[in-house]
């Protein structure tokens, strides 16, 4: 998949794309895609998620499983999502680096929580695919990046 923004070219080798065309507008994820990637042999090995679903998964976890006293020790990935800073505002396709171990800790916490019924299947699929790309990046001793469209 190639994206051109302001005459700058970004190329992604899509490992998995979990977005679907919107029934209203026909655009995958209504244009709200999250690109997670690591570099392997000069290619951006990429997982594409529906950013709105990822936000829902995180907010469902935060809204239903936390007490105020447990917020500070949360992984940075979850706190940045809640505070709308860092990666949650990562709209630069050069990528925002994501701490792999921090993301894996976030996934572990989300997986300990039982989401609302309508979100269970999506949560399981998203956390599984995020864990997989984290482990692939670690295996290749690569950094993990994110860009939100």
PDB file of C-alpha atoms in Angstrom, residues 21-22 24 29 33 35 38 43 65 72 74 77-78 83 89 102 109 116-117 120-121 133 141 144:
ATOM      1  CA  UNK A  21     -15.442  -0.596   4.238  1.00  0.00           C
ATOM      2  CA  UNK A  22     -17.962   1.542   6.095  1.00  0.00           C
ATOM      3  CA  UNK A  24     -22.290   4.466   4.923  1.00  0.00           C
ATOM      4  CA  UNK A  29     -12.553   2.480   8.770  1.00  0.00           C
ATOM      5  CA  UNK A  33      -6.826   3.658  10.091  1.00  0.00           C
ATOM      6  CA  UNK A  35      -0.783   1.610  10.847  1.00  0.00           C
ATOM      7  CA  UNK A  38       8.346  -2.565  12.063  1.00  0.00           C
ATOM      8  CA  UNK A  43      10.153  -2.847   4.200  1.00  0.00           C
ATOM      9  CA  UNK A  65     -11.887  -1.595  35.067  1.00  0.00           C
ATOM     10  CA  UNK A  72      -0.626   6.262  37.447  1.00  0.00           C
ATOM     11  CA  UNK A  74      -0.769   2.075  33.856  1.00  0.00           C
ATOM     12  CA  UNK A  77       0.275   3.380  25.808  1.00  0.00           C
ATOM     13  CA  UNK A  78      -3.017   3.345  27.768  1.00  0.00           C
ATOM     14  CA  UNK A  83      -5.010  11.795  27.676  1.00  0.00           C
ATOM     15  CA  UNK A  89      -2.220  11.977  18.029  1.00  0.00           C
ATOM     16  CA  UNK A 102       4.771  -1.126  27.124  1.00  0.00           C
ATOM     17  CA  UNK A 109      -4.109  -5.709  30.992  1.00  0.00           C
ATOM     18  CA  UNK A 116     -18.778  -5.780  26.800  1.00  0.00           C
ATOM     19  CA  UNK A 117     -20.304  -8.617  24.736  1.00  0.00           C
ATOM     20  CA  UNK A 120     -15.382  -9.316  22.794  1.00  0.00           C
ATOM     21  CA  UNK A 121     -14.569 -10.703  19.348  1.00  0.00           C
ATOM     22  CA  UNK A 133       3.365  -7.681  15.423  1.00  0.00           C
ATOM     23  CA  UNK A 141      15.296  -6.518  16.775  1.00  0.00           C
ATOM     24  CA  UNK A 144       7.669  -0.553  16.364  1.00  0.00           C
TER      25      UNK A 144
END
